[in-house]
Amino acid sequence: MDLNTTLAFVTVVECESFSAAARTLEIPRSTVSARVAALEAHLGTVLLRRTTRRIALTDDGRDYFERVAPAIAALREAAHFGAARATVLTGSIRMSVPFDFPFDALSEAITTFRASHPQVRFDVVVDDSVSDFVDDNLDMAIRGGHPGGDHVIARRIASFRFAKFASPAFGVSRKHATPDVPQLAFKSRAAPVAPARSTALSPPAHYAVATNSFALLKQLALRGAGAAVLPEHTCEAELTRGELVRYPLDTTNGKSSADASQAGLYLVYPSRRELSPRVKAFSDHLVVTLENAAHASAS
């Protein structure tokens, strides 16, 4: 059975006109007429008497209408339920974020989002490794530097500013780097030690310690193990207390200091086709929150 033919018939009866039914269904009048004719042919009976001015139900037509009209009404109600449900976000969002992500911005984004969508639950995995969307059952991830391969969708959402930090015990200058300071390197698990292009996170040619953890690099710098390139927002308190000193990054390959001191931050998804309304809505909300936080810190 083609339910479109029954829908056309019921709408014609309710609107008392083929033309009005066509406008309601947003299809051509000829299509409505053809569907009603197809239904009559399928049932082997005449349902409607047509004149140039009006339509009238036959006895068979009235009997059929009384049987199918409640079912069509139920289908319409279900369709409206689906549309209404789409505006009420529910379910869970499982996401992965690195240890050095600014949690003040993330916590604000989650809190304000749930204030508008209290039926959405969050499951946040804090991990510096590049998680697998399938194995770890992730809806989205936040990654920096190397967001992933061709099998994922990456959306650049912000940039982190980086600087080189060391203990004041080395006597480093804010204007001149001291080559004798041991170098501490960030080594991403998602990329080779030496990227093709020089960036803020490109490890030096010779380093004392390499790790994929900014938190460990920061602790090493605080204990006087050497100088490390770190996200600026993670070292503000130590700078204020005089426990760390910041000095300019080395720039190579013709990159300006502004370019060399920034690294991209990305929202990563397994596929746009799998992006649920709640994940899309939170992604947009998180981007706005990060932008507002960036403007606030700049001012």
JSON list of N, CA, C and O in Angstrom, two decimals, residues 135-155:
[
{"chain": "A", "resi": 135, "resn": "ASP", "atom": "N", "xyz": [36.67, 2.64, 19.00]},
{"chain": "A", "resi": 135, "resn": "ASP", "atom": "CA", "xyz": [37.04, 1.85, 20.18]},
{"chain": "A", "resi": 135, "resn": "ASP", "atom": "C", "xyz": [36.64, 2.54, 21.48]},
{"chain": "A", "resi": 135, "resn": "ASP", "atom": "O", "xyz": [36.24, 1.89, 22.45]},
{"chain": "A", "resi": 136, "resn": "ASP", "atom": "N", "xyz": [36.77, 3.87, 21.52]},
{"chain": "A", "resi": 136, "resn": "ASP", "atom": "CA", "xyz": [36.47, 4.62, 22.74]},
{"chain": "A", "resi": 136, "resn": "ASP", "atom": "C", "xyz": [35.07, 5.20, 22.75]},
{"chain": "A", "resi": 136, "resn": "ASP", "atom": "O", "xyz": [34.70, 5.93, 23.67]},
{"chain": "A", "resi": 137, "resn": "ASN", "atom": "N", "xyz": [34.30, 4.91, 21.69]},
{"chain": "A", "resi": 137, "resn": "ASN", "atom": "CA", "xyz": [32.89, 5.34, 21.62]},
{"chain": "A", "resi": 137, "resn": "ASN", "atom": "C", "xyz": [32.76, 6.85, 21.82]},
{"chain": "A", "resi": 137, "resn": "ASN", "atom": "O", "xyz": [31.97, 7.33, 22.64]},
{"chain": "A", "resi": 138, "resn": "LEU", "atom": "N", "xyz": [33.53, 7.63, 21.06]},
{"chain": "A", "resi": 138, "resn": "LEU", "atom": "CA", "xyz": [33.55, 9.08, 21.20]},
{"chain": "A", "resi": 138, "resn": "LEU", "atom": "C", "xyz": [32.64, 9.74, 20.17]},
{"chain": "A", "resi": 138, "resn": "LEU", "atom": "O", "xyz": [32.56, 9.30, 19.02]},
{"chain": "A", "resi": 139, "resn": "ASP", "atom": "N", "xyz": [31.98, 10.82, 20.59]},
{"chain": "A", "resi": 139, "resn": "ASP", "atom": "CA", "xyz": [31.21, 11.64, 19.67]},
{"chain": "A", "resi": 139, "resn": "ASP", "atom": "C", "xyz": [32.07, 12.76, 19.08]},
{"chain": "A", "resi": 139, "resn": "ASP", "atom": "O", "xyz": [31.86, 13.17, 17.94]},
{"chain": "A", "resi": 140, "resn": "MET", "atom": "N", "xyz": [33.03, 13.25, 19.86]},
{"chain": "A", "resi": 140, "resn": "MET", "atom": "CA", "xyz": [33.87, 14.35, 19.42]},
{"chain": "A", "resi": 140, "resn": "MET", "atom": "C", "xyz": [35.14, 14.37, 20.27]},
{"chain": "A", "resi": 140, "resn": "MET", "atom": "O", "xyz": [35.21, 13.75, 21.32]},
{"chain": "A", "resi": 141, "resn": "ALA", "atom": "N", "xyz": [36.15, 15.07, 19.76]},
{"chain": "A", "resi": 141, "resn": "ALA", "atom": "CA", "xyz": [37.40, 15.20, 20.49]},
{"chain": "A", "resi": 141, "resn": "ALA", "atom": "C", "xyz": [37.97, 16.58, 20.24]},
{"chain": "A", "resi": 141, "resn": "ALA", "atom": "O", "xyz": [37.69, 17.21, 19.20]},
{"chain": "A", "resi": 142, "resn": "ILE", "atom": "N", "xyz": [38.75, 17.06, 21.18]},
{"chain": "A", "resi": 142, "resn": "ILE", "atom": "CA", "xyz": [39.48, 18.31, 21.01]},
{"chain": "A", "resi": 142, "resn": "ILE", "atom": "C", "xyz": [40.95, 17.96, 20.90]},
{"chain": "A", "resi": 142, "resn": "ILE", "atom": "O", "xyz": [41.50, 17.30, 21.80]},
{"chain": "A", "resi": 143, "resn": "ARG", "atom": "N", "xyz": [41.56, 18.37, 19.81]},
{"chain": "A", "resi": 143, "resn": "ARG", "atom": "CA", "xyz": [42.95, 18.03, 19.57]},
{"chain": "A", "resi": 143, "resn": "ARG", "atom": "C", "xyz": [43.71, 19.26, 19.09]},
{"chain": "A", "resi": 143, "resn": "ARG", "atom": "O", "xyz": [43.15, 20.13, 18.44]},
{"chain": "A", "resi": 144, "resn": "GLY", "atom": "N", "xyz": [44.96, 19.28, 19.40]},
{"chain": "A", "resi": 144, "resn": "GLY", "atom": "CA", "xyz": [45.81, 20.38, 18.97]},
{"chain": "A", "resi": 144, "resn": "GLY", "atom": "C", "xyz": [46.93, 19.90, 18.08]},
{"chain": "A", "resi": 144, "resn": "GLY", "atom": "O", "xyz": [47.37, 18.76, 18.19]},
{"chain": "A", "resi": 145, "resn": "GLY", "atom": "N", "xyz": [47.37, 20.76, 17.18]},
{"chain": "A", "resi": 145, "resn": "GLY", "atom": "CA", "xyz": [48.53, 20.47, 16.35]},
{"chain": "A", "resi": 145, "resn": "GLY", "atom": "C", "xyz": [48.25, 19.51, 15.22]},
{"chain": "A", "resi": 145, "resn": "GLY", "atom": "O", "xyz": [48.25, 19.88, 14.05]},
{"chain": "A", "resi": 146, "resn": "HIS", "atom": "N", "xyz": [47.98, 18.25, 15.55]},
{"chain": "A", "resi": 146, "resn": "HIS", "atom": "CA", "xyz": [47.76, 17.22, 14.54]},
{"chain": "A", "resi": 146, "resn": "HIS", "atom": "C", "xyz": [46.40, 16.56, 14.82]},
{"chain": "A", "resi": 146, "resn": "HIS", "atom": "O", "xyz": [46.31, 15.61, 15.58]},
{"chain": "A", "resi": 147, "resn": "PRO", "atom": "N", "xyz": [45.33, 17.09, 14.22]},
{"chain": "A", "resi": 147, "resn": "PRO", "atom": "CA", "xyz": [43.99, 16.63, 14.59]},
{"chain": "A", "resi": 147, "resn": "PRO", "atom": "C", "xyz": [43.65, 15.22, 14.17]},
{"chain": "A", "resi": 147, "resn": "PRO", "atom": "O", "xyz": [42.71, 14.63, 14.69]},
{"chain": "A", "resi": 148, "resn": "GLY", "atom": "N", "xyz": [44.36, 14.65, 13.22]},
{"chain": "A", "resi": 148, "resn": "GLY", "atom": "CA", "xyz": [44.04, 13.29, 12.79]},
{"chain": "A", "resi": 148, "resn": "GLY", "atom": "C", "xyz": [44.22, 13.13, 11.29]},
{"chain": "A", "resi": 148, "resn": "GLY", "atom": "O", "xyz": [44.68, 14.04, 10.60]},
{"chain": "A", "resi": 149, "resn": "GLY", "atom": "N", "xyz": [43.83, 11.96, 10.78]},
{"chain": "A", "resi": 149, "resn": "GLY", "atom": "CA", "xyz": [44.01, 11.65, 9.37]},
{"chain": "A", "resi": 149, "resn": "GLY", "atom": "C", "xyz": [42.80, 11.96, 8.53]},
{"chain": "A", "resi": 149, "resn": "GLY", "atom": "O", "xyz": [41.89, 12.71, 8.92]},
{"chain": "A", "resi": 150, "resn": "ASP", "atom": "N", "xyz": [42.76, 11.35, 7.34]},
{"chain": "A", "resi": 150, "resn": "ASP", "atom": "CA", "xyz": [41.69, 11.61, 6.39]},
{"chain": "A", "resi": 150, "resn": "ASP", "atom": "C", "xyz": [40.35, 11.04, 6.83]},
{"chain": "A", "resi": 150, "resn": "ASP", "atom": "O", "xyz": [39.32, 11.39, 6.27]},
{"chain": "A", "resi": 151, "resn": "HIS", "atom": "N", "xyz": [40.36, 10.16, 7.82]},
{"chain": "A", "resi": 151, "resn": "HIS", "atom": "CA", "xyz": [39.13, 9.49, 8.23]},
{"chain": "A", "resi": 151, "resn": "HIS", "atom": "C", "xyz": [38.32, 10.31, 9.23]},
{"chain": "A", "resi": 151, "resn": "HIS", "atom": "O", "xyz": [37.26, 9.85, 9.67]},
{"chain": "A", "resi": 152, "resn": "VAL", "atom": "N", "xyz": [38.77, 11.50, 9.60]},
{"chain": "A", "resi": 152, "resn": "VAL", "atom": "CA", "xyz": [38.04, 12.33, 10.54]},
{"chain": "A", "resi": 152, "resn": "VAL", "atom": "C", "xyz": [37.79, 13.70, 9.93]},
{"chain": "A", "resi": 152, "resn": "VAL", "atom": "O", "xyz": [38.43, 14.10, 8.97]},
{"chain": "A", "resi": 153, "resn": "ILE", "atom": "N", "xyz": [36.83, 14.42, 10.52]},
{"chain": "A", "resi": 153, "resn": "ILE", "atom": "CA", "xyz": [36.51, 15.78, 10.13]},
{"chain": "A", "resi": 153, "resn": "ILE", "atom": "C", "xyz": [37.05, 16.71, 11.21]},
{"chain": "A", "resi": 153, "resn": "ILE", "atom": "O", "xyz": [36.71, 16.56, 12.39]},
{"chain": "A", "resi": 154, "resn": "ALA", "atom": "N", "xyz": [37.90, 17.66, 10.85]},
{"chain": "A", "resi": 154, "resn": "ALA", "atom": "CA", "xyz": [38.50, 18.58, 11.81]},
{"chain": "A", "resi": 154, "resn": "ALA", "atom": "C", "xyz": [38.03, 20.01, 11.55]},
{"chain": "A", "resi": 154, "resn": "ALA", "atom": "O", "xyz": [37.99, 20.46, 10.42]},
{"chain": "A", "resi": 155, "resn": "ARG", "atom": "N", "xyz": [37.66, 20.68, 12.63]},
{"chain": "A", "resi": 155, "resn": "ARG", "atom": "CA", "xyz": [37.20, 22.07, 12.56]},
{"chain": "A", "resi": 155, "resn": "ARG", "atom": "C", "xyz": [38.08, 22.91, 13.47]},
{"chain": "A", "resi": 155, "resn": "ARG", "atom": "O", "xyz": [38.11, 22.72, 14.68]}
]
